[in-house]
Amino acid sequence: VDGHSRLIVANTGTPISGADAERIFDPFERLDERASHDGFGLGLTIVASIAVVHGGTATAVPRSDGGLSVTVTIPSFDSPGHRGL
């Protein structure tokens, strides 16, 4: 779309506030009400970092029926904003 590639991943589950959706990209951040305590809270931090390195962004939006929608947008390979490695 408009010179960018976009990946959207959505899940279902407990409703999440907008403030929680913003902070989940912070290192070692996990939502308190989650039942599982596996992991270290780095997964989405790494996703966001990879997007930024490639000139893109990662955003998270709560879904109205619960869960979250995460969108990663990066410039397409042939677009002016692409940062090939």
N, CA, C and O atoms as a printed pandas DataFrame, in Angstrom:
     atom_number atom_name residue_name chain_id  residue_number  x_coord  y_coord  z_coord
0              1         N          VAL        A               1    0.845   -1.175    0.000
1              2        CA          VAL        A               1    0.000    0.000    0.000
2              3         C          VAL        A               1    0.888    1.234    0.000
3              4         O          VAL        A               1    1.711    1.401    0.900
4              5         N          ASP        A               2    0.738    2.090   -0.980
5              6        CA          ASP        A               2    1.491    3.347   -1.034
6              7         C          ASP        A               2    2.993    3.182   -0.806
7              8         O          ASP        A               2    3.595    3.967   -0.074
8              9         N          GLY        A               3    3.597    2.176   -1.419
9             10        CA          GLY        A               3    5.039    1.973   -1.315
10            11         C          GLY        A               3    5.497    1.293   -0.033
11            12         O          GLY        A               3    6.686    1.294    0.285
12            13         N          HIS        A               4    4.556    0.715    0.701
13            14        CA          HIS        A               4    4.886    0.035    1.955
14            15         C          HIS        A               4    4.316   -1.377    1.955
15            16         O          HIS        A               4    3.291   -1.657    1.334
16            17         N          SER        A               5    4.995   -2.237    2.656
17            18        CA          SER        A               5    4.484   -3.577    2.913
18            19         C          SER        A               5    3.945   -3.579    4.330
19            20         O          SER        A               5    4.525   -2.972    5.230
20            21         N          ARG        A               6    2.826   -4.270    4.519
21            22        CA          ARG        A               6    2.166   -4.248    5.822
22            23         C          ARG        A               6    1.804   -5.661    6.243
23            24         O          ARG        A               6    1.252   -6.436    5.463
24            25         N          LEU        A               7    2.125   -5.985    7.494
25            26        CA          LEU        A               7    1.766   -7.255    8.095
26            27         C          LEU        A               7    0.887   -6.950    9.291
27            28         O          LEU        A               7    1.267   -6.168   10.163
28            29         N          ILE        A               8   -0.296   -7.569    9.336
29            30        CA          ILE        A               8   -1.212   -7.375   10.458
30            31         C          ILE        A               8   -1.454   -8.726   11.107
31            32         O          ILE        A               8   -1.827   -9.694   10.444
32            33         N          VAL        A               9   -1.233   -8.777   12.425
33            34        CA          VAL        A               9   -1.480   -9.986   13.198
34            35         C          VAL        A               9   -2.477   -9.613   14.292
35            36         O          VAL        A               9   -2.259   -8.660   15.040
36            37         N          ALA        A              10   -3.568  -10.365   14.381
37            38        CA          ALA        A              10   -4.588  -10.087   15.383
38            39         C          ALA        A              10   -4.864  -11.341   16.192
39            40         O          ALA        A              10   -4.774  -12.463   15.693
40            41         N          ASN        A              11   -5.204  -11.122   17.456
41            42        CA          ASN        A              11   -5.577  -12.254   18.294
42            43         C          ASN        A              11   -6.852  -11.914   19.053
43            44         O          ASN        A              11   -7.334  -10.783   18.998
44            45         N          THR        A              12   -7.386  -12.884   19.750
45            46        CA          THR        A              12   -8.559  -12.676   20.584
46            47         C          THR        A              12   -8.140  -12.865   22.027
47            48         O          THR        A              12   -7.049  -13.365   22.303
48            49         N          GLY        A              13   -8.982  -12.476   22.925
49            50        CA          GLY        A              13   -8.667  -12.678   24.329
50            51         C          GLY        A              13   -9.251  -11.598   25.197
51            52         O          GLY        A              13  -10.237  -10.955   24.838
52            53         N          THR        A              14   -8.639  -11.404   26.335
53            54        CA          THR        A              14   -9.074  -10.414   27.301
54            55         C          THR        A              14   -9.014   -9.021   26.678
55            56         O          THR        A              14   -8.057   -8.711   25.969
56            57         N          PRO        A              15  -10.010   -8.180   26.926
57            58        CA          PRO        A              15   -9.924   -6.798   26.436
58            59         C          PRO        A              15   -8.675   -6.098   26.982
59            60         O          PRO        A              15   -8.293   -6.302   28.134
60            61         N          ILE        A              16   -8.056   -5.286   26.156
61            62        CA          ILE        A              16   -6.813   -4.591   26.495
62            63         C          ILE        A              16   -7.055   -3.097   26.341
63            64         O          ILE        A              16   -7.682   -2.666   25.373
64            65         N          SER        A              17   -6.568   -2.315   27.278
65            66        CA          SER        A              17   -6.737   -0.857   27.199
66            67         C          SER        A              17   -5.774   -0.271   26.167
67            68         O          SER        A              17   -4.782   -0.901   25.799
68            69         N          GLY        A              18   -6.078    0.931   25.710
69            70        CA          GLY        A              18   -5.184    1.626   24.792
70            71         C          GLY        A              18   -3.828    1.892   25.401
71            72         O          GLY        A              18   -2.812    1.822   24.709
72            73         N          ALA        A              19   -3.796    2.200   26.706
73            74        CA          ALA        A              19   -2.517    2.446   27.396
74            75         C          ALA        A              19   -1.675    1.181   27.436
75            76         O          ALA        A              19   -0.461    1.236   27.240
76            77         N          ASP        A              20   -2.316    0.028   27.692
77            78        CA          ASP        A              20   -1.572   -1.239   27.691
78            79         C          ASP        A              20   -1.056   -1.564   26.298
79            80         O          ASP        A              20    0.051   -2.082   26.149
80            81         N          ALA        A              21   -1.853   -1.262   25.273
81            82        CA          ALA        A              21   -1.433   -1.532   23.896
82            83         C          ALA        A              21   -0.191   -0.719   23.537
83            84         O          ALA        A              21    0.661   -1.194   22.785
84            85         N          GLU        A              22   -0.078    0.489   24.059
85            86        CA          GLU        A              22    1.095    1.325   23.783
86            87         C          GLU        A              22    2.340    0.817   24.509
87            88         O          GLU        A              22    3.438    0.873   23.956
88            89         N          ARG        A              23    2.189    0.331   25.722
89            90        CA          ARG        A              23    3.358   -0.039   26.517
90            91         C          ARG        A              23    3.898   -1.434   26.215
91            92         O          ARG        A              23    4.987   -1.770   26.681
92            93         N          ILE        A              24    3.187   -2.251   25.461
93            94        CA          ILE        A              24    3.670   -3.618   25.232
94            95         C          ILE        A              24    4.912   -3.686   24.347
95            96         O          ILE        A              24    5.533   -4.743   24.234
96            97         N          PHE        A              25    5.278   -2.570   23.720
97            98        CA          PHE        A              25    6.516   -2.542   22.937
98            99         C          PHE        A              25    7.723   -2.193   23.804
99           100         O          PHE        A              25    8.859   -2.260   23.334
100          101         N          ASP        A              26    7.494   -1.821   25.064
101          102        CA          ASP        A              26    8.593   -1.501   25.981
102          103         C          ASP        A              26    9.294   -2.788   26.412
103          104         O          ASP        A              26    8.638   -3.810   26.613
104          105         N          PRO        A              27   10.625   -2.748   26.555
105          106        CA          PRO        A              27   11.355   -3.953   26.981
106          107         C          PRO        A              27   10.867   -4.474   28.333
107          108         O          PRO        A              27   10.589   -3.702   29.250
108          109         N          PHE        A              28   10.772   -5.770   28.430
109          110        CA          PHE        A              28   10.400   -6.500   29.644
110          111         C          PHE        A              28    8.981   -6.207   30.122
111          112         O          PHE        A              28    8.650   -6.445   31.283
112          113         N          GLU        A              29    8.157   -5.698   29.235
113          114        CA          GLU        A              29    6.780   -5.353   29.588
114          115         C          GLU        A              29    5.855   -6.509   29.259
115          116         O          GLU        A              29    5.829   -7.001   28.131
116          117         N          ARG        A              30    5.104   -6.933   30.247
117          118        CA          ARG        A              30    4.077   -7.955   30.050
118          119         C          ARG        A              30    2.819   -7.464   30.744
119          120         O          ARG        A              30    2.894   -6.771   31.759
120          121         N          LEU        A              31    1.677   -7.817   30.206
121          122        CA          LEU        A              31    0.433   -7.389   30.827
122          123         C          LEU        A              31    0.165   -8.223   32.067
123          124         O          LEU        A              31    0.225   -9.451   32.021
124          125         N          ASP        A              32   -0.127   -7.567   33.158
125          126        CA          ASP        A              32   -0.275   -8.212   34.465
126          127         C          ASP        A              32   -1.348   -9.288   34.508
127          128         O          ASP        A              32   -1.169  -10.318   35.158
128          129         N          GLU        A              33   -2.454   -9.059   33.824
129          130        CA          GLU        A              33   -3.573   -9.991   33.961
130          131         C          GLU        A              33   -3.421  -11.273   33.135
131          132         O          GLU        A              33   -4.310  -12.124   33.152
132          133         N          ARG        A              34   -2.344  -11.414   32.438
133          134        CA          ARG        A              34   -2.135  -12.612   31.635
134          135         C          ARG        A              34   -1.841  -13.807   32.526
135          136         O          ARG        A              34   -1.120  -13.693   33.517
136          137         N          ALA        A              35   -2.409  -14.962   32.164
137          138        CA          ALA        A              35   -2.252  -16.174   32.979
138          139         C          ALA        A              35   -0.852  -16.759   32.856
139          140         O          ALA        A              35   -0.310  -17.268   33.837
140          141         N          SER        A              36   -0.267  -16.696   31.690
141          142        CA          SER        A              36    1.041  -17.303   31.456
142          143         C          SER        A              36    2.144  -16.326   31.836
143          144         O          SER        A              36    2.054  -15.132   31.549
144          145         N          HIS        A              37    3.165  -16.828   32.471
145          146        CA          HIS        A              37    4.313  -15.996   32.821
146          147         C          HIS        A              37    5.553  -16.460   32.071
147          148         O          HIS        A              37    6.680  -16.218   32.501
148          149         N          ASP        A              38    5.332  -17.127   30.948
149          150        CA          ASP        A              38    6.447  -17.555   30.108
150          151         C          ASP        A              38    7.023  -16.342   29.385
151          152         O          ASP        A              38    6.311  -15.377   29.107
152          153         N          GLY        A              39    8.291  -16.400   29.090
153          154        CA          GLY        A              39    8.942  -15.350   28.326
154          155         C          GLY        A              39    9.436  -14.215   29.201
155          156         O          GLY        A              39    9.245  -14.207   30.417
156          157         N          PHE        A              40   10.077  -13.255   28.546
157          158        CA          PHE        A              40   10.686  -12.142   29.257
158          159         C          PHE        A              40   10.115  -10.791   28.854
159          160         O          PHE        A              40   10.581   -9.761   29.343
160          161         N          GLY        A              41    9.113  -10.767   27.972
161          162        CA          GLY        A              41    8.545   -9.504   27.550
162          163         C          GLY        A              41    9.401   -8.774   26.538
163          164         O          GLY        A              41    9.435   -7.543   26.522
164          165         N          LEU        A              42   10.096   -9.523   25.691
165          166        CA          LEU        A              42   10.965   -8.895   24.686
166          167         C          LEU        A              42   10.476   -9.087   23.253
167          168         O          LEU        A              42   10.983   -8.430   22.343
168          169         N          GLY        A              43    9.516   -9.960   23.034
169          170        CA          GLY        A              43    9.096  -10.292   21.674
170          171         C          GLY        A              43    8.663   -9.095   20.859
171          172         O          GLY        A              43    9.177   -8.881   19.761
172          173         N          LEU        A              44    7.718   -8.299   21.373
173          174        CA          LEU        A              44    7.236   -7.145   20.613
174          175         C          LEU        A              44    8.253   -6.013   20.584
175          176         O          LEU        A              44    8.237   -5.192   19.668
176          177         N          THR        A              45    9.134   -5.961   21.572
177          178        CA          THR        A              45   10.230   -4.986   21.539
178          179         C          THR        A              45   11.140   -5.287   20.353
179          180         O          THR        A              45   11.570   -4.375   19.646
180          181         N          ILE        A              46   11.429   -6.551   20.141
181          182        CA          ILE        A              46   12.273   -6.969   19.013
182          183         C          ILE        A              46   11.562   -6.696   17.694
183          184         O          ILE        A              46   12.182   -6.215   16.746
184          185         N          VAL        A              47   10.273   -6.997   17.624
185          186        CA          VAL        A              47    9.492   -6.727   16.409
186          187         C          VAL        A              47    9.572   -5.239   16.063
187          188         O          VAL        A              47    9.846   -4.882   14.917
188          189         N          ALA        A              48    9.334   -4.375   17.047
189          190        CA          ALA        A              48    9.368   -2.929   16.801
190          191         C          ALA        A              48   10.757   -2.474   16.373
191          192         O          ALA        A              48   10.882   -1.624   15.491
192          193         N          SER        A              49   11.799   -3.026   16.985
193          194        CA          SER        A              49   13.173   -2.656   16.635
194          195         C          SER        A              49   13.508   -3.042   15.197
195          196         O          SER        A              49   14.142   -2.275   14.474
196          197         N          ILE        A              50   13.086   -4.215   14.796
197          198        CA          ILE        A              50   13.328   -4.663   13.420
198          199         C          ILE        A              50   12.603   -3.755   12.436
199          200         O          ILE        A              50   13.155   -3.394   11.396
200          201         N          ALA        A              51   11.376   -3.389   12.760
201          202        CA          ALA        A              51   10.623   -2.483   11.881
202          203         C          ALA        A              51   11.346   -1.149   11.740
203          204         O          ALA        A              51   11.473   -0.630   10.631
204          205         N          VAL        A              52   11.821   -0.590   12.848
205          206        CA          VAL        A              52   12.508    0.708   12.818
206          207         C          VAL        A              52   13.794    0.631   12.004
207          208         O          VAL        A              52   14.090    1.542   11.231
208          209         N          VAL        A              53   14.560   -0.441   12.168
209          210        CA          VAL        A              53   15.808   -0.601   11.419
210          211         C          VAL        A              53   15.545   -0.579    9.909
211          212         O          VAL        A              53   16.397   -0.148    9.132
212          213         N          HIS        A              54   14.385   -1.035    9.510
213          214        CA          HIS        A              54   14.029   -1.069    8.091
214          215         C          HIS        A              54   13.214    0.150    7.668
215          216         O          HIS        A              54   12.615    0.156    6.592
216          217         N          GLY        A              55   13.192    1.180    8.511
217          218        CA          GLY        A              55   12.500    2.421    8.169
218          219         C          GLY        A              55   11.000    2.360    8.382
219          220         O          GLY        A              55   10.259    3.150    7.796
220          221         N          GLY        A              56   10.547    1.445    9.203
221          222        CA          GLY        A              56    9.115    1.265    9.392
222          223         C          GLY        A              56    8.652    1.492   10.821
223          224         O          GLY        A              56    9.344    2.099   11.638
224          225         N          THR        A              57    7.463    0.987   11.091
225          226        CA          THR        A              57    6.842    1.152   12.398
226          227         C          THR        A              57    6.127   -0.131   12.811
227          228         O          THR        A              57    5.825   -0.994   11.986
228          229         N          ALA        A              58    5.869   -0.229   14.101
229          230        CA          ALA        A              58    5.015   -1.287   14.644
230          231         C          ALA        A              58    4.027   -0.610   15.581
231          232         O          ALA        A              58    4.422    0.173   16.446
232          233         N          THR        A              59    2.752   -0.907   15.413
233          234        CA          THR        A              59    1.714   -0.323   16.247
234          235         C          THR        A              59    0.791   -1.419   16.756
235          236         O          THR        A              59    0.659   -2.475   16.138
236          237         N          ALA        A              60    0.161   -1.156   17.878
237          238        CA          ALA        A              60   -0.790   -2.102   18.455
238          239         C          ALA        A              60   -2.075   -1.355   18.793
239          240         O          ALA        A              60   -2.049   -0.245   19.326
240          241         N          VAL        A              61   -3.196   -1.988   18.470
241          242        CA          VAL        A              61   -4.508   -1.400   18.733
242          243         C          VAL        A              61   -5.381   -2.462   19.377
243          244         O          VAL        A              61   -5.460   -3.587   18.884
244          245         N          PRO        A              62   -6.043   -2.109   20.489
245          246        CA          PRO        A              62   -6.955   -3.081   21.096
246          247         C          PRO        A              62   -8.116   -3.371   20.151
247          248         O          PRO        A              62   -8.603   -2.477   19.458
248          249         N          ARG        A              63   -8.552   -4.624   20.129
249          250        CA          ARG        A              63   -9.723   -4.996   19.339
250          251         C          ARG        A              63  -10.970   -4.809   20.191
251          252         O          ARG        A              63  -10.938   -5.057   21.396
252          253         N          SER        A              64  -12.047   -4.382   19.589
253          254        CA          SER        A              64  -13.266   -4.076   20.336
254          255         C          SER        A              64  -13.833   -5.297   21.061
255          256         O          SER        A              64  -14.460   -5.153   22.111
256          257         N          ASP        A              65  -13.622   -6.484   20.518
257          258        CA          ASP        A              65  -14.150   -7.699   21.143
258          259         C          ASP        A              65  -13.099   -8.439   21.970
259          260         O          ASP        A              65  -13.299   -9.600   22.326
260          261         N          GLY        A              66  -11.988   -7.780   22.278
261          262        CA          GLY        A              66  -10.917   -8.376   23.064
262          263         C          GLY        A              66   -9.722   -8.738   22.205
263          264         O          GLY        A              66   -9.855   -8.965   21.002
264          265         N          GLY        A              67   -8.587   -8.790   22.812
265          266        CA          GLY        A              67   -7.365   -9.097   22.077
266          267         C          GLY        A              67   -6.733   -7.846   21.503
267          268         O          GLY        A              67   -7.016   -6.728   21.935
268          269         N          LEU        A              68   -5.885   -8.054   20.537
269          270        CA          LEU        A              68   -5.026   -6.993   20.029
270          271         C          LEU        A              68   -4.777   -7.185   18.540
271          272         O          LEU        A              68   -4.759   -8.310   18.040
272          273         N          SER        A              69   -4.588   -6.083   17.848
273          274        CA          SER        A              69   -4.176   -6.110   16.451
274          275         C          SER        A              69   -2.847   -5.363   16.344
275          276         O          SER        A              69   -2.769   -4.176   16.661
276          277         N          VAL        A              70   -1.808   -6.061   15.899
277          278        CA          VAL        A              70   -0.472   -5.473   15.750
278          279         C          VAL        A              70   -0.180   -5.328   14.264
279          280         O          VAL        A              70   -0.314   -6.282   13.498
280          281         N          THR        A              71    0.222   -4.124   13.864
281          282        CA          THR        A              71    0.535   -3.846   12.468
282          283         C          THR        A              71    1.999   -3.435   12.341
283          284         O          THR        A              71    2.457   -2.519   13.024
284          285         N          VAL        A              72    2.725   -4.117   11.463
285          286        CA          VAL        A              72    4.109   -3.772   11.151
286          287         C          VAL        A              72    4.114   -3.265    9.713
287          288         O          VAL        A              72    3.668   -3.954    8.796
288          289         N          THR        A              73    4.624   -2.049    9.532
289          290        CA          THR        A              73    4.672   -1.427    8.210
290          291         C          THR        A              73    6.113   -1.060    7.908
291          292         O          THR        A              73    6.770   -0.395    8.709
292          293         N          ILE        A              74    6.609   -1.494    6.751
293          294        CA          ILE        A              74    7.960   -1.130    6.319
294          295         C          ILE        A              74    7.897   -0.704    4.854
295          296         O          ILE        A              74    7.030   -1.161    4.109
296          297         N          PRO        A              75    8.818    0.175    4.441
297          298        CA          PRO        A              75    8.848    0.562    3.028
298          299         C          PRO        A              75    9.109   -0.674    2.153
299          300         O          PRO        A              75    9.927   -1.529    2.493
300          301         N          SER        A              76    8.409   -0.746    1.042
301          302        CA          SER        A              76    8.639   -1.843    0.103
302          303         C          SER        A              76   10.048   -1.752   -0.456
303          304         O          SER        A              76   10.658   -0.684   -0.436
304          305         N          PHE        A              77   10.564   -2.860   -0.952
305          306        CA          PHE        A              77   11.950   -2.931   -1.413
306          307         C          PHE        A              77   12.295   -1.851   -2.428
307          308         O          PHE        A              77   13.393   -1.295   -2.397
308          309         N          ASP        A              78   11.383   -1.557   -3.307
309          310        CA          ASP        A              78   11.689   -0.594   -4.370
310          311         C          ASP        A              78   11.217    0.825   -4.053
311          312         O          ASP        A              78   11.228    1.676   -4.943
312          313         N          SER        A              79   10.805    1.107   -2.826
313          314        CA          SER        A              79   10.350    2.440   -2.471
314          315         C          SER        A              79   11.524    3.309   -2.020
315          316         O          SER        A              79   12.550    2.777   -1.595
316          317         N          PRO        A              80   11.395    4.635   -2.104
317          318        CA          PRO        A              80   12.487    5.533   -1.708
318          319         C          PRO        A              80   12.893    5.405   -0.240
319          320         O          PRO        A              80   14.055    5.649    0.084
320          321         N          GLY        A              81   11.981    5.031    0.656
321          322        CA          GLY        A              81   12.298    4.961    2.074
322          323         C          GLY        A              81   12.911    3.643    2.522
323          324         O          GLY        A              81   13.207    3.477    3.705
324          325         N          HIS        A              82   13.109    2.704    1.604
325          326        CA          HIS        A              82   13.627    1.382    1.962
326          327         C          HIS        A              82   15.069    1.490    2.443
327          328         O          HIS        A              82   15.891    2.178    1.839
328          329         N          ARG        A              83   15.361    0.793    3.546
329          330        CA          ARG        A              83   16.729    0.770    4.102
330          331         C          ARG        A              83   17.248   -0.644    4.010
331          332         O          ARG        A              83   17.284   -1.353    5.015
332          333         N          GLY        A              84   17.642   -1.060    2.860
333          334        CA          GLY        A              84   18.162   -2.408    2.675
334          335         C          GLY        A              84   19.432   -2.631    3.475
335          336         O          GLY        A              84   20.254   -1.728    3.633
336          337         N          LEU        A              85   19.574   -3.835    3.970
337          338        CA          LEU        A              85   20.777   -4.159    4.738
338          339         C          LEU        A              85   21.761   -4.914    3.881
339          340         O          LEU        A              85   22.839   -5.276    4.352
